[in-house]
Coordinates of C-alpha atoms and ligand atoms in Angstrom, one line a residue:
M1025 CA 195.4 166.3 79.9
T1026 CA 193.0 163.1 79.9
K1027 CA 195.1 159.9 80.0
T1028 CA 193.5 157.2 77.8
P1029 CA 193.2 154.1 80.1
P1030 CA 195.3 151.0 79.1
V1031 CA 193.5 148.5 77.0
Q1032 CA 193.7 146.0 79.7
T1033 CA 191.7 148.2 82.1
L1034 CA 189.1 149.2 79.4
S1035 CA 188.3 145.7 78.5
S1036 CA 188.0 144.4 82.1
S1037 CA 185.4 147.3 83.1
L1038 CA 183.7 146.4 79.8
S1039 CA 183.2 142.8 80.9
D1040 CA 182.3 144.2 84.4
L1041 CA 179.5 146.0 82.7
A1042 CA 178.4 143.2 80.6
A1043 CA 178.3 141.1 83.8
R1044 CA 176.2 143.8 85.6
V1045 CA 173.9 144.1 82.6
A1046 CA 173.5 140.4 82.5
E1047 CA 172.6 140.5 86.1
L1048 CA 170.0 142.9 86.1
E1049 CA 168.6 141.5 83.1
A1050 CA 168.2 138.1 85.4
E1051 CA 166.7 139.9 87.9
R1052 CA 164.1 141.6 85.5
E1053 CA 163.4 138.2 84.1
M1054 CA 162.9 136.9 87.7
T1055 CA 160.5 139.6 88.8
L1056 CA 158.9 139.3 85.6
R1057 CA 158.4 135.6 86.1
L1058 CA 157.3 136.0 89.6
A1059 CA 154.7 138.6 88.5
Q1060 CA 153.4 136.1 86.0
T1061 CA 153.5 132.9 88.2
D1062 CA 150.9 131.7 90.7
S1063 CA 152.8 131.3 94.0
L1064 CA 150.9 128.7 95.2
T1065 CA 151.2 126.1 92.3
G1066 CA 154.1 127.6 90.2
L1067 CA 151.9 127.5 87.3
V1068 CA 151.1 130.8 85.1
N1069 CA 148.7 133.1 86.8
R1070 CA 145.5 134.6 85.2
G1071 CA 147.1 137.8 84.1
A1072 CA 150.0 136.2 82.2
F1073 CA 147.6 133.4 80.9
T1074 CA 145.0 135.9 79.2
G1075 CA 148.1 137.7 77.6
S1076 CA 149.4 134.6 76.4
L1077 CA 146.2 133.2 75.1
C1078 CA 145.7 136.3 73.1
E1079 CA 149.4 135.9 71.6
R1080 CA 148.7 132.4 70.7
L1081 CA 145.5 133.2 69.2
E1082 CA 147.2 135.8 66.9
A1083 CA 150.0 133.5 65.9
A1084 CA 147.4 130.6 64.9
R1085 CA 145.3 133.2 63.2
E1086 CA 148.4 133.6 60.8
T1087 CA 149.3 130.1 60.3
G1088 CA 145.8 128.6 60.1
A1089 CA 146.4 126.6 63.4
S1090 CA 143.8 125.3 65.9
V1091 CA 144.1 126.2 69.5
A1092 CA 142.1 124.2 72.1
L1093 CA 141.3 125.7 75.6
F1094 CA 140.6 123.3 78.5
I1095 CA 139.1 124.9 81.6
I1096 CA 139.4 122.6 84.7
D1097 CA 137.5 123.0 87.8
L1098 CA 137.5 121.0 91.0
D1099 CA 133.8 119.6 91.9
R1100 CA 133.9 119.7 95.5
F1101 CA 136.6 121.9 96.5
K1102 CA 134.6 124.4 98.7
N1103 CA 133.3 121.4 100.6
L1104 CA 136.7 120.0 101.4
N1105 CA 138.1 123.6 102.2
D1106 CA 135.4 124.1 104.7
T1107 CA 136.0 120.6 106.5
L1108 CA 139.6 120.2 106.1
G1109 CA 140.7 123.7 106.4
H1110 CA 142.3 126.0 104.3
H1111 CA 145.8 124.7 104.6
A1112 CA 144.6 121.3 103.5
G1113 CA 143.0 123.0 100.5
D1114 CA 146.1 124.8 99.5
M1115 CA 148.0 121.6 99.7
L1116 CA 145.7 119.8 97.4
L1117 CA 145.8 122.8 94.8
A1118 CA 149.8 122.6 94.8
E1119 CA 149.7 119.1 94.2
L1120 CA 147.1 119.3 91.5
G1121 CA 149.4 122.1 90.0
Q1122 CA 152.1 119.8 89.8
R1123 CA 150.2 117.2 88.3
L1124 CA 149.1 119.4 85.7
R1125 CA 152.6 120.7 85.1
D1126 CA 153.5 117.1 84.5
E1127 CA 150.8 116.8 81.8
T1128 CA 151.7 119.8 80.1
G1129 CA 153.9 118.8 76.9
P1130 CA 156.1 121.3 74.7
G1131 CA 154.4 124.1 73.4
E1132 CA 151.5 123.8 75.6
M1133 CA 150.8 126.1 78.8
A1134 CA 149.1 125.3 82.1
A1135 CA 147.8 127.9 84.2
R1136 CA 145.8 128.5 87.5
L1137 CA 143.0 131.1 87.0
G1138 CA 142.3 131.5 90.6
G1139 CA 140.6 129.5 93.5
D1140 CA 140.5 125.9 92.1
E1141 CA 140.2 126.7 88.4
F1142 CA 143.1 125.8 86.0
A1143 CA 143.4 126.1 82.4
L1144 CA 145.4 124.2 79.7
I1145 CA 146.3 125.7 76.3
T1146 CA 147.2 123.2 73.5
A1147 CA 147.3 122.7 70.1
D1148 CA 144.1 120.9 68.9
D1149 CA 145.0 117.3 68.0
D1150 CA 142.9 115.0 69.9
I1151 CA 140.7 116.7 72.3
V1152 CA 138.6 113.8 73.3
A1153 CA 141.6 111.8 74.5
R1154 CA 143.1 115.0 76.2
A1155 CA 140.0 115.7 78.0
E1156 CA 139.5 112.2 79.0
R1157 CA 143.0 112.1 80.4
L1158 CA 142.5 115.5 82.4
V1159 CA 139.0 114.2 84.0
A1160 CA 141.3 111.0 85.1
L1161 CA 144.1 113.0 86.3
L1162 CA 141.5 115.0 88.5
S1163 CA 140.0 111.7 89.9
Q1164 CA 143.2 110.4 91.2
P1165 CA 143.1 110.5 95.0
H1166 CA 145.2 112.8 97.0
D1167 CA 146.9 112.2 100.4
I1168 CA 146.2 115.2 102.7
Y1169 CA 147.3 115.0 106.4
G1170 CA 147.2 111.0 105.9
R1171 CA 143.6 111.3 104.7
T1172 CA 142.7 110.3 101.2
V1173 CA 140.7 112.8 99.4
S1174 CA 139.2 112.6 95.9
P1175 CA 137.4 115.7 95.0
G1176 CA 137.1 114.9 91.3
G1177 CA 136.8 117.6 88.7
S1178 CA 135.3 118.7 85.6
V1179 CA 136.4 119.9 82.2
G1180 CA 135.2 122.3 79.7
V1181 CA 136.8 122.7 76.4
A1182 CA 136.3 125.1 73.3
V1183 CA 138.5 125.3 70.2
F1184 CA 139.8 128.3 68.1
P1185 CA 138.7 129.1 65.4
R1186 CA 135.9 126.6 65.3
D1187 CA 134.0 127.6 68.6
A1188 CA 135.2 131.3 69.0
Q1189 CA 137.1 133.9 67.2
D1190 CA 138.9 135.6 70.1
A1191 CA 140.4 135.0 73.4
A1192 CA 137.7 136.4 75.3
D1193 CA 134.7 134.3 73.6
L1194 CA 136.9 131.3 73.8
Q1195 CA 137.2 131.4 77.5
R1196 CA 133.5 132.1 77.9
H1197 CA 132.7 129.1 75.8
A1198 CA 135.1 126.8 77.7
D1199 CA 133.3 128.3 80.7
Q1200 CA 130.1 127.5 79.4
A1201 CA 131.1 123.8 78.4
L1202 CA 132.5 123.6 81.9
Y1203 CA 129.3 124.6 83.7
R1204 CA 127.5 121.9 81.5
A1205 CA 129.7 119.2 82.8
K1206 CA 129.3 120.3 86.1
S1207 CA 125.5 120.6 86.1
A1208 CA 125.5 116.9 84.7
G1209 CA 126.9 115.7 87.9
G1210 CA 130.7 116.5 87.8
R1211 CA 133.6 114.2 87.0
R1212 CA 133.1 114.6 83.4
W1213 CA 133.9 116.8 80.6
S1214 CA 132.0 118.6 77.8
S1215 CA 132.8 120.4 74.6
F1216 CA 131.3 123.5 73.3
D1217 CA 128.6 123.1 70.4
E1218 CA 125.6 124.5 68.8
D1219 CA 123.3 123.8 71.6
L1220 CA 125.4 125.9 74.2
R1221 CA 126.0 128.7 71.3
E1222 CA 122.1 129.1 71.3
E1223 CA 121.6 128.9 75.1
G1224 CA 124.5 131.6 75.4
V1225 CA 122.3 133.8 73.1
R1226 CA 119.2 133.3 75.0
R1227 CA 121.1 133.9 78.1
R1228 CA 122.5 137.1 77.0
T1229 CA 118.9 138.3 75.8
L1230 CA 117.7 137.6 79.0
E1231 CA 120.5 139.4 80.8
D1232 CA 120.0 142.5 78.7
E1233 CA 116.1 142.4 79.7
L1234 CA 116.8 142.0 83.3
R1235 CA 118.8 144.9 83.6
R1236 CA 116.1 147.0 81.9
A1237 CA 113.4 145.0 84.1
I1238 CA 114.7 146.5 87.3
P1239 CA 114.1 150.2 86.4
A1240 CA 111.1 149.3 84.5
G1241 CA 109.4 147.8 87.6
E1242 CA 108.8 144.7 86.0
I1243 CA 110.1 142.7 89.0
V1244 CA 107.1 142.6 91.7
P1245 CA 106.7 141.0 95.1
W1246 CA 104.2 137.9 95.3
F1247 CA 103.0 136.6 98.5
Q1248 CA 102.6 133.4 100.0
P1249 CA 100.7 133.1 103.2
I1250 CA 102.5 131.4 106.5
V1251 CA 99.9 129.5 108.5
E1252 CA 99.7 128.6 112.3
S1253 CA 99.9 124.9 112.6
M1254 CA 97.4 124.8 115.6
T1255 CA 94.8 127.1 114.4
G1256 CA 95.1 127.3 110.5
A1257 CA 95.0 130.9 110.7
M1258 CA 97.2 133.0 108.3
V1259 CA 99.8 134.9 110.5
G1260 CA 102.1 136.0 108.1
V1261 CA 103.4 136.3 104.3
E1262 CA 106.6 135.5 102.6
V1263 CA 107.7 137.7 99.8
L1264 CA 108.7 136.0 96.7
A1265 CA 109.9 137.9 93.7
R1266 CA 108.2 137.7 90.4
W1267 CA 109.2 139.1 87.1
N1268 CA 106.5 140.0 85.1
H1269 CA 108.1 139.9 81.4
P1270 CA 106.3 141.9 78.9
E1271 CA 106.6 139.0 76.4
R1272 CA 107.4 135.8 78.5
G1273 CA 105.3 136.4 81.1
L1274 CA 105.8 135.4 84.7
V1275 CA 109.6 134.3 85.1
S1276 CA 110.3 132.3 88.1
P1277 CA 113.0 133.5 90.4
A1278 CA 114.6 130.2 90.2
H1279 CA 115.8 131.6 86.8
F1280 CA 116.5 135.1 87.2
V1281 CA 117.7 135.1 90.8
P1282 CA 120.9 133.0 90.2
M1283 CA 121.5 135.3 87.1
A1284 CA 121.0 138.7 89.0
E1285 CA 123.4 137.4 91.6
E1286 CA 126.1 136.7 88.7
L1287 CA 125.5 139.9 87.3
G1288 CA 125.7 141.9 90.6
L1289 CA 122.0 142.9 90.1
I1290 CA 120.5 141.0 93.0
R1291 CA 121.1 144.1 95.5
A1292 CA 119.1 146.4 93.4
I1293 CA 116.2 143.4 93.0
D1294 CA 116.1 142.8 96.6
E1295 CA 115.8 146.6 97.5
A1296 CA 113.0 147.1 94.8
I1297 CA 111.0 144.1 96.3
F1298 CA 111.5 145.2 99.9
E1299 CA 110.5 148.5 99.3
A1300 CA 107.3 147.5 97.3
A1301 CA 106.6 144.5 99.8
C1302 CA 106.9 146.8 102.9
A1303 CA 104.6 149.4 101.1
R1304 CA 102.0 146.7 100.4
T1305 CA 101.8 144.9 103.6
A1306 CA 102.3 147.6 106.0
P1307 CA 98.5 148.3 106.1
W1308 CA 98.1 144.6 106.4
V1309 CA 100.1 144.7 109.8
A1310 CA 98.5 147.8 110.8
E1311 CA 95.0 146.2 110.4
G1312 CA 95.9 143.3 112.2
L1313 CA 95.5 140.9 109.2
I1314 CA 98.9 139.4 109.7
E1315 CA 101.9 139.7 112.1
V1316 CA 104.8 138.7 109.9
V1317 CA 106.4 139.7 106.7
S1318 CA 109.3 137.4 105.7
C1319 CA 111.8 138.9 103.1
N1320 CA 114.4 136.9 101.2
V1321 CA 118.1 138.3 101.2
S1322 CA 120.6 136.9 98.9
P1323 CA 124.1 135.9 100.5
R1324 CA 125.7 138.1 98.3
D1325 CA 123.9 141.2 100.0
L1326 CA 125.1 140.0 103.1
L1327 CA 128.5 140.0 102.3
D1328 CA 128.2 143.6 102.5
P1329 CA 129.2 144.8 106.1
A1330 CA 126.7 147.6 105.9
F1331 CA 124.0 145.3 104.8
S1332 CA 122.1 145.4 108.3
R1333 CA 122.5 149.2 108.8
K1334 CA 121.3 150.0 105.5
L1335 CA 118.1 147.6 105.7
I1336 CA 117.4 149.2 109.1
G1337 CA 117.7 152.6 107.3
R1338 CA 115.3 151.6 104.4
L1339 CA 112.8 150.0 106.8
A1340 CA 112.6 153.2 108.9
K1341 CA 111.4 155.1 105.7
T1342 CA 108.5 152.4 105.2
A1343 CA 105.5 152.1 107.5
L1344 CA 106.3 148.6 108.4
P1345 CA 107.1 148.2 112.2
A1346 CA 110.5 146.4 112.5
T1347 CA 108.9 143.9 114.7
A1348 CA 106.8 142.6 111.8
L1349 CA 109.9 142.1 109.5
T1350 CA 111.6 138.8 109.1
V1351 CA 114.9 138.5 107.2
E1352 CA 115.6 135.0 105.5
I1353 CA 119.0 134.2 105.1
T1354 CA 120.4 130.9 104.2
E1355 CA 123.0 128.7 105.8
T1356 CA 125.6 129.0 103.1
F1357 CA 126.1 132.6 104.1
L1358 CA 126.7 131.8 107.8
L1359 CA 129.2 129.3 107.0
Q1360 CA 131.1 131.6 104.7
D1361 CA 131.5 134.4 107.4
M1362 CA 130.2 133.7 110.8
A1363 CA 131.6 136.8 112.4
L1364 CA 130.0 139.0 110.0
A1365 CA 126.5 137.0 110.1
R1366 CA 126.7 137.4 113.9
R1367 CA 126.9 141.4 113.7
H1368 CA 124.2 141.6 110.9
I1369 CA 121.8 139.1 113.2
E1370 CA 122.8 141.2 116.5
R1371 CA 122.2 144.6 114.6
L1372 CA 118.9 143.4 113.4
A1373 CA 117.7 141.8 116.4
A1374 CA 118.6 144.8 118.4
K1375 CA 116.1 146.8 116.3
G1376 CA 113.4 143.9 116.6
V1377 CA 114.2 142.4 113.2
N1378 CA 113.7 138.6 113.3
V1379 CA 116.0 136.5 111.4
A1380 CA 115.1 133.1 110.0
L1381 CA 117.1 130.5 108.6
D1382 CA 116.0 129.4 105.2
D1383 CA 116.5 126.2 103.4
F1384 CA 117.3 124.3 106.6
G1385 CA 118.1 120.7 106.0
T1386 CA 119.8 121.1 102.6
G1387 CA 123.3 121.9 103.7
Y1388 CA 125.4 121.2 106.9
S1389 CA 122.2 122.1 108.8
N1390 CA 124.5 123.4 111.4
L1391 CA 122.6 123.5 114.8
R1392 CA 125.8 124.7 116.5
A1393 CA 125.2 127.9 114.3
L1394 CA 121.7 128.4 115.7
M1395 CA 122.8 127.7 119.3
H1396 CA 125.6 130.5 119.0
L1397 CA 123.6 132.9 117.0
P1398 CA 120.4 134.9 118.2
I1399 CA 118.2 133.0 115.5
Q1400 CA 114.7 132.3 116.5
T1401 CA 113.3 130.9 113.3
V1402 CA 114.1 128.0 111.1
K1403 CA 112.5 127.1 107.7
L1404 CA 112.7 123.5 107.1
D1405 CA 113.4 123.0 103.4
R1406 CA 111.0 121.7 101.0
S1407 CA 113.0 118.7 99.9
L1408 CA 112.6 117.3 103.6
I1409 CA 108.9 118.0 103.7
D1410 CA 108.3 116.0 100.6
D1411 CA 109.2 112.6 102.0
V1412 CA 107.5 113.3 105.5
G1413 CA 104.9 110.6 106.0
R1414 CA 106.0 108.7 103.1
D1415 CA 109.8 107.7 104.3
A1416 CA 110.0 106.7 107.9
R1417 CA 113.2 107.6 108.0
V1418 CA 112.8 111.2 107.0
S1419 CA 109.7 111.5 109.2
K1420 CA 112.0 110.3 112.2
L1421 CA 114.7 112.9 111.1
V1422 CA 112.4 115.8 110.8
A1423 CA 110.6 114.8 114.1
S1424 CA 113.8 114.7 115.7
M1425 CA 114.9 118.3 114.1
L1426 CA 111.7 119.5 115.4
H1427 CA 112.4 118.3 119.0
A1428 CA 116.0 119.7 119.0
A1429 CA 114.5 122.9 117.5
R1430 CA 111.9 123.1 120.4
S1431 CA 114.5 122.4 123.1
L1432 CA 116.7 125.4 121.9
G1433 CA 113.7 127.8 121.7
V1434 CA 113.6 128.0 118.1
R1435 CA 110.5 128.3 116.0
I1436 CA 110.2 126.1 113.0
I1437 CA 108.3 126.7 109.8
A1438 CA 108.0 123.9 107.4
E1439 CA 108.1 124.8 103.6
G1440 CA 106.5 123.2 100.8
V1441 CA 103.7 121.4 102.4
E1442 CA 101.5 120.1 99.7
H1443 CA 99.2 117.2 101.2
E1444 CA 97.0 116.8 104.2
G1445 CA 99.1 114.1 105.5
Q1446 CA 102.1 116.2 105.7
A1447 CA 100.4 118.8 107.5
L1448 CA 99.0 116.5 109.9
F1449 CA 102.0 114.7 110.6
L1450 CA 104.1 118.2 111.2
R1451 CA 101.2 119.6 113.3
S1452 CA 101.7 116.5 115.6
A1453 CA 105.3 116.5 115.5
G1454 CA 105.2 120.0 117.0
C1455 CA 106.0 122.1 114.1
D1456 CA 104.8 125.9 114.9
R1457 CA 104.1 127.3 111.3
M1458 CA 103.9 126.0 107.7
Q1459 CA 103.5 127.1 104.3
G1460 CA 102.9 125.4 100.8
Y1461 CA 100.5 124.7 97.9
F1462 CA 98.3 122.7 100.3
F1463 CA 97.3 126.1 102.0
A1464 CA 97.8 128.7 99.0
R1465 CA 100.3 129.1 96.2
P1466 CA 102.3 132.5 95.9
M1467 CA 100.0 135.2 94.5
P1468 CA 99.8 138.8 93.5
G1469 CA 99.5 141.4 96.3
D1470 CA 95.7 142.0 95.5
A1471 CA 94.9 138.4 95.6
M1472 CA 96.8 138.0 98.7
E1473 CA 94.9 141.1 100.5
A1474 CA 91.6 139.7 99.3
M1475 CA 92.3 136.3 101.0
L1476 CA 93.6 137.6 104.1
R1477 CA 90.1 139.9 104.4
E1478 CA 88.1 137.0 103.6
A1479 CA 89.9 134.9 106.1
N1480 CA 89.4 137.5 108.8
A1481 CA 85.8 138.7 107.9
P1482 CA 83.4 138.1 110.7
K1483 CA 81.6 134.7 110.0
P1484 CA 77.9 135.7 109.1
R1485 CA 75.7 134.4 112.0
V1486 CA 72.6 132.5 111.1
A1487 CA 69.7 134.6 112.6
I1488 CA 67.2 132.4 114.2
A1489 CA 63.9 133.8 114.1
G1490 CA 61.9 133.6 117.4
Ligands
C2E2206 P1 112.5 129.8 99.0 O1 112.9 131.0 99.6 O2 113.1 128.6 99.6 O3 111.1 130.1 98.7 C1 110.2 129.0 98.6 C2 110.0 128.6 97.1 O4 108.8 127.1 97.4 C3 109.3 129.5 96.5 O5 109.6 129.3 95.2 C4 107.6 129.1 96.8 O6 106.8 129.5 95.5 C5 108.0 127.5 96.6 N1 106.8 126.7 97.3 C6 106.0 127.1 98.1 N2 105.2 126.4 98.6 C7 105.4 125.1 97.7 C8 104.7 123.8 97.5 O7 104.0 123.5 98.3 N3 105.4 123.2 96.6 C9 106.4 123.6 95.9 N4 106.9 122.6 94.9 N5 107.0 124.5 95.8 C10 106.2 125.5 97.1 P2 110.0 130.5 94.2 O8 108.9 131.6 94.5 O9 110.3 130.2 92.7 O10 111.4 131.0 94.7 C11 112.5 130.2 94.6 C12 113.7 130.9 95.6 O11 114.1 132.1 94.7 C13 113.2 130.9 96.6 O12 113.3 130.0 97.4 C14 114.2 132.1 97.3 O13 115.6 131.4 97.6 C15 114.5 132.9 95.8 N6 113.8 134.1 96.0 C16 112.4 134.4 95.8 N7 112.1 135.8 95.9 C17 113.3 136.3 96.0 C18 113.7 137.8 96.4 O14 113.2 138.4 96.6 N8 115.1 138.1 96.7 C19 116.2 137.0 96.6 N9 117.0 137.1 97.0 N10 115.7 135.7 96.6 C20 114.5 135.4 96.2
CA2207 CA1 112.6 131.7 101.7
CA2208 CA1 113.5 127.9 101.5

């Protein structure tokens, strides 16, 4: 026979149960909150932000309200992170998170989207005043380890439903506005408008075309000679990508390389160019017309730990000897991952492939990197060469760079030599090789081959009748 528990016990076990349920509920909420929170700043994280933005737009669609999305990005965060260290960078982000939280009113939401990118969702009342306040907030100095840093930041804003109909477009458009603010020098804000809309459409068309251009073989190698300073002889070529667009004509890599990097297409482009360039230049090397073929690789390619192994594999399938190949890498990559850079460079050097440091003089110009890595060639950036012979201080700087490089046993190639004056100065300062419009502009393979043959042809002798 079952006994009915006394009412007293029943109600106490019920209240126990209720307490337990509340506890579980609180735990669940806590877990949920943690999953939605960025641990560094305590702000909402990207995942939760995206969900919440969609919900807010749905609600606004029903009530006919506007929603403004501000995307906020520090201007020189990477720089700061590199110089002061990651811990200082984290402190700065945490402080900025706090400032943004203080700035966030009821019904608004601040989030950290990742890295140094933040977002603020507000009802659209006065976006101008708000954007200006955000820029001012980003410009306030921070005290990090007793040092005052003021990285400054930029803001892009787009408004629903004026600028976009859904969350993805709203974010993309705010990003576009942010990008414009940054390109204009930073520490400012920009709002999405018709110009950006048109630019976006143009860009998307170009992106679609770029995806098709690679398999269609529209991206081809062009060549620019590298000249020996002392003799004027063409000793090598740099391979430069060109996009032979069926309607737009020749598109500069300055346009499509950054786009290809963003779209993840740069590896396919570099591989296609590499293959075509090796096939084209191998006979020139075999005939002794040139010694060096110099190829550009994107820092994105280099982040692949298998990059050097794959390159060596691909090179082996061509007729180009490894010792004739130079791979041009930029300093940005060296600084991103020194250990990986070393592995790639050593692996390539072991096969006889030379590595050149491109665009030297634009960034940190880390001579230390040179001393610790087997890099034998440095390409002095055009921006330095521009002022050589014109600005006494730049001339002095370049001369001392050449001197330092020589003492390290590093070969220097000056890029962007456009005038005789520059060439004469560089030669007298001990620059080994040069490249630039003064000697020749980049040109298609046929023209390059013709020029090399012409330069190597035996000079006709004047027959002296006797
Ligand atoms: P870069 O490697 O610094 O290449 C040198 C750039 O300077 C080339 O621009 C060349 O045409 C230009 N140049 C050469 N001499 C002179 C001169 O005397 N005066 C002036 N004003 N310019 C000169 P280009 O061909 O437009 O290439 C731009 C950049 O695109 C390259 O800069 C390189 O970073 C990238 N790039 C080119 N081809 C490839 C490629 O196949 N793969 C990758 N990943 N990047 C490439
Ligand atoms: Ca280059
Ligand atoms: Ca360069």
